[in-house]
PDB file of C-alpha atoms in Angstrom:
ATOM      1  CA  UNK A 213    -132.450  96.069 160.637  1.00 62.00           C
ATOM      2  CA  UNK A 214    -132.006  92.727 158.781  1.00 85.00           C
ATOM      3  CA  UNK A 215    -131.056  94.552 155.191  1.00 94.00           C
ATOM      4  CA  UNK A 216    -131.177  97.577 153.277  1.00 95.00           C
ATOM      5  CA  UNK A 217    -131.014  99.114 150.197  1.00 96.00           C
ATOM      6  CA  UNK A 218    -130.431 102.564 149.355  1.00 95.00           C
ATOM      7  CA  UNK A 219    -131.008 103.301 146.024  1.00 95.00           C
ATOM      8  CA  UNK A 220    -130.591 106.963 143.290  1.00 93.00           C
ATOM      9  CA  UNK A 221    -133.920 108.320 142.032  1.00 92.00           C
ATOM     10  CA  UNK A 222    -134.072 111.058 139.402  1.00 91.00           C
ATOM     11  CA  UNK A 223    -134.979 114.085 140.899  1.00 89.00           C
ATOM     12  CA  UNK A 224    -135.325 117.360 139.199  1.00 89.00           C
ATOM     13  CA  UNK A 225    -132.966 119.915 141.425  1.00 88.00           C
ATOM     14  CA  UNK A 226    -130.069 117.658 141.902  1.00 86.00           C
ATOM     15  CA  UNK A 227    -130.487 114.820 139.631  1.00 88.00           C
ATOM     16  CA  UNK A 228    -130.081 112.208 141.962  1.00 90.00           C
ATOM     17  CA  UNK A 229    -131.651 111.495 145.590  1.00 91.00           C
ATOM     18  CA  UNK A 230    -130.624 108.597 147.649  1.00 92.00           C
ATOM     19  CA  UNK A 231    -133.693 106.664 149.398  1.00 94.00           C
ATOM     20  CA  UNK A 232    -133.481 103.844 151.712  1.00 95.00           C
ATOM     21  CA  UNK A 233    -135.441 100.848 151.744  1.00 96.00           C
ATOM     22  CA  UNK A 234    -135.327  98.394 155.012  1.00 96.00           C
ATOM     23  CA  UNK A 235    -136.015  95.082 155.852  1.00 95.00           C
ATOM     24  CA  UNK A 236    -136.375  94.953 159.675  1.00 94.00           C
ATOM     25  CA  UNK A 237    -135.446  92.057 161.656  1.00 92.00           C
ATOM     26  CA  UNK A 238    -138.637  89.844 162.707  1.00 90.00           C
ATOM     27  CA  UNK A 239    -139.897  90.900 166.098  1.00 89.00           C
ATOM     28  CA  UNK A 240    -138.482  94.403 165.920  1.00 90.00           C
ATOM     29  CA  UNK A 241    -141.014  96.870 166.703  1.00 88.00           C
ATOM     30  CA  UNK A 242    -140.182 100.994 165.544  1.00 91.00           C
ATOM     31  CA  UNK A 243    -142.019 103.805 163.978  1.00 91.00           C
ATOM     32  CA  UNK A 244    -140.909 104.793 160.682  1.00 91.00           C
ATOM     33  CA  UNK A 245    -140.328 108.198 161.063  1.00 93.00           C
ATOM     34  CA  UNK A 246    -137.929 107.547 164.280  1.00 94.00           C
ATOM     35  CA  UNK A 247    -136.147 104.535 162.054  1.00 93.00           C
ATOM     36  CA  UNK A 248    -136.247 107.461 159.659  1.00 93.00           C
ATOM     37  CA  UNK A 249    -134.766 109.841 161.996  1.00 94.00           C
ATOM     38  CA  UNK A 250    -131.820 107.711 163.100  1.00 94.00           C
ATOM     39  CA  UNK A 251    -130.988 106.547 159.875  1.00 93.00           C
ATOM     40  CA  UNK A 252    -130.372 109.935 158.879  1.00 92.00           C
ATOM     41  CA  UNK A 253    -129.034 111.030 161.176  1.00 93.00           C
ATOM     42  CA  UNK A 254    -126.601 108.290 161.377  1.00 93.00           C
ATOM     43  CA  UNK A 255    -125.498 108.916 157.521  1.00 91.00           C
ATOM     44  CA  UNK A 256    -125.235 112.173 158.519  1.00 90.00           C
ATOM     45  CA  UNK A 257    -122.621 111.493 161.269  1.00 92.00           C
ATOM     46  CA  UNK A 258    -120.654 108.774 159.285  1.00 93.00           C
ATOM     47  CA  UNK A 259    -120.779 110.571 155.648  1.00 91.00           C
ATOM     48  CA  UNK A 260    -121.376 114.216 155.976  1.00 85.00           C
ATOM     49  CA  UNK A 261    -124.442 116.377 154.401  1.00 79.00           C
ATOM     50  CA  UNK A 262    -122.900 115.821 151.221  1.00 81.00           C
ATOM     51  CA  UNK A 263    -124.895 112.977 151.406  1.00 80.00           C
ATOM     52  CA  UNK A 264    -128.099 114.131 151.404  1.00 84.00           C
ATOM     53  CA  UNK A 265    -129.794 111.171 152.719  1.00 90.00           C
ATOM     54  CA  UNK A 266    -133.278 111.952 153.832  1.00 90.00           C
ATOM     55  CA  UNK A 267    -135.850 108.887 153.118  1.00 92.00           C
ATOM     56  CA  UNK A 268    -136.080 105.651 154.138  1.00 93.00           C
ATOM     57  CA  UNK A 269    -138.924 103.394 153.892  1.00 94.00           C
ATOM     58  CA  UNK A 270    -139.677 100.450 156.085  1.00 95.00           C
ATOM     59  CA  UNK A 271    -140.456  96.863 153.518  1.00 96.00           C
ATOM     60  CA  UNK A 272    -141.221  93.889 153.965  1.00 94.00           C
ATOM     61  CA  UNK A 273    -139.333  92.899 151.635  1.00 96.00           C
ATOM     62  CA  UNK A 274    -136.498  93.620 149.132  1.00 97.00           C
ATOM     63  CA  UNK A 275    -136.107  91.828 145.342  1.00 97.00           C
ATOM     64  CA  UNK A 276    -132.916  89.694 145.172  1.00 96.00           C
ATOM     65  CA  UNK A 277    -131.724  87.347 143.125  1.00 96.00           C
ATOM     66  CA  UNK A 278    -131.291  83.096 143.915  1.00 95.00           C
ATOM     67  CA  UNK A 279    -127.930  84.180 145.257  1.00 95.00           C
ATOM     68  CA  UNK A 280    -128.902  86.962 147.423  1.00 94.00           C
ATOM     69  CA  UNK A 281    -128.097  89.626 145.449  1.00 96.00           C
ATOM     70  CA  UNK A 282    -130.657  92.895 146.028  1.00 97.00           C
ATOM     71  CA  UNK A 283    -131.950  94.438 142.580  1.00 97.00           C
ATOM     72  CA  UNK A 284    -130.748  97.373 142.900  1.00 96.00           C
ATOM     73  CA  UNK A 285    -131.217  98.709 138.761  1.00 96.00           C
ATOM     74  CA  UNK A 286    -134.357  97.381 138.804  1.00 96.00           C
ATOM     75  CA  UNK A 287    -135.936  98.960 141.814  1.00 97.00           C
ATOM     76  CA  UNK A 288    -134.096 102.530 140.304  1.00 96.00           C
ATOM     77  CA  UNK A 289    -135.595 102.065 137.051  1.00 96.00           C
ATOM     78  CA  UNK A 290    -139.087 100.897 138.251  1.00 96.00           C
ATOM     79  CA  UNK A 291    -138.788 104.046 140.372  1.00 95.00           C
ATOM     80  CA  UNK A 292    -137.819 106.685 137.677  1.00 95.00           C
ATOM     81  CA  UNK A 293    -140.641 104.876 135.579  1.00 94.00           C
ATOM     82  CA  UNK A 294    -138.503 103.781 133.083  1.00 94.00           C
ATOM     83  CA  UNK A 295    -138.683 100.444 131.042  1.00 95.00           C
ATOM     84  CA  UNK A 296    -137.390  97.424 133.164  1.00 94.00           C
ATOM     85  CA  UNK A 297    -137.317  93.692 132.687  1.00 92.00           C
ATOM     86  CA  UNK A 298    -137.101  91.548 136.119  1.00 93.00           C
ATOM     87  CA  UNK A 299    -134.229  89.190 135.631  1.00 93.00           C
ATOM     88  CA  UNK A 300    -134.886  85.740 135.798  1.00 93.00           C
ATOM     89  CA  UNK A 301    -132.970  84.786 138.367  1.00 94.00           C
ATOM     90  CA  UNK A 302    -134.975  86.481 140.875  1.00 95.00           C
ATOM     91  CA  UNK A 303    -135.856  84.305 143.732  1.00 96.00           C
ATOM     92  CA  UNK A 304    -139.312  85.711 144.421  1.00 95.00           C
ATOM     93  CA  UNK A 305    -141.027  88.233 141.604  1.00 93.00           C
ATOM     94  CA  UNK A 306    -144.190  89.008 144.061  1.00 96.00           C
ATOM     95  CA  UNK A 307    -141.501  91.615 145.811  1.00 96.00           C
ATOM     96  CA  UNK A 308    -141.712  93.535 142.789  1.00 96.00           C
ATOM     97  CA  UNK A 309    -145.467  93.612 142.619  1.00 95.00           C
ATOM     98  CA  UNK A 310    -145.426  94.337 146.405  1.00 96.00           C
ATOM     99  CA  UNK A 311    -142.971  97.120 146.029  1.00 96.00           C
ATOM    100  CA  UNK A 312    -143.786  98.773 142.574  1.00 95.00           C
ATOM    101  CA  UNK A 313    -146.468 101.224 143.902  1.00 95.00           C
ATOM    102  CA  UNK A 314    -143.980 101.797 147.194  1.00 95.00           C
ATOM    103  CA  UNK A 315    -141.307 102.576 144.557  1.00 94.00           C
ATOM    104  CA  UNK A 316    -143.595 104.575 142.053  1.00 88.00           C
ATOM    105  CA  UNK A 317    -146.641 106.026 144.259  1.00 78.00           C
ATOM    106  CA  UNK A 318    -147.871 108.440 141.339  1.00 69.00           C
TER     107      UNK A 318
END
């Protein structure tokens, strides 16, 4: 994994869900549901079902900022369709093109 970012969508029974969102190191080679798999099962190990972690998604890339910071609100908001505005201090705005119907499939 090169980065991540895990992310709380609205949902309807618990109000939050957490989803992951990875950047894979270039030359790795894994399915997405093992990735998938091990991821939760690793949160499961290290934080406890509390946690509830259950999807991660495999991207190419995430949206950051100049100085590396990962959008975080932005990619929340996009995905609980709400109004956003991409800062302008993001380093490349194609990401959120690439990952606004990966975010928001409906």
């Amino acid at each position: 994994m090169a980065e991540c970012a895990v992310i709380g969508i609205a949902d309807t029974l618990k109000g939050q869900k957490a989803v992951g969102f990875v950047v894979l190191k270039a030359g790795v080679a894994i399915e997405a549901a093992d990735l998938e798999r091990e991821l939760v099962a690793l949160v499961r190990k290290e934080i406890g079902p509390v946690a509830d972690f259950k999807n991660a998604t495999i991207v190419d890339a995430l949206p950051k900022t100049r100085s590396g910071k990962i959008l975080r609100k932005t990619m929340r908001q996009i995905a609980d369709g709400d109004d956003y505005t991409v800062p302008s201090t993001i380093e490349d705005g194609s990401v959120v093109d690439y990952l606004r119907p990966i975010l928001r499939p409906n």
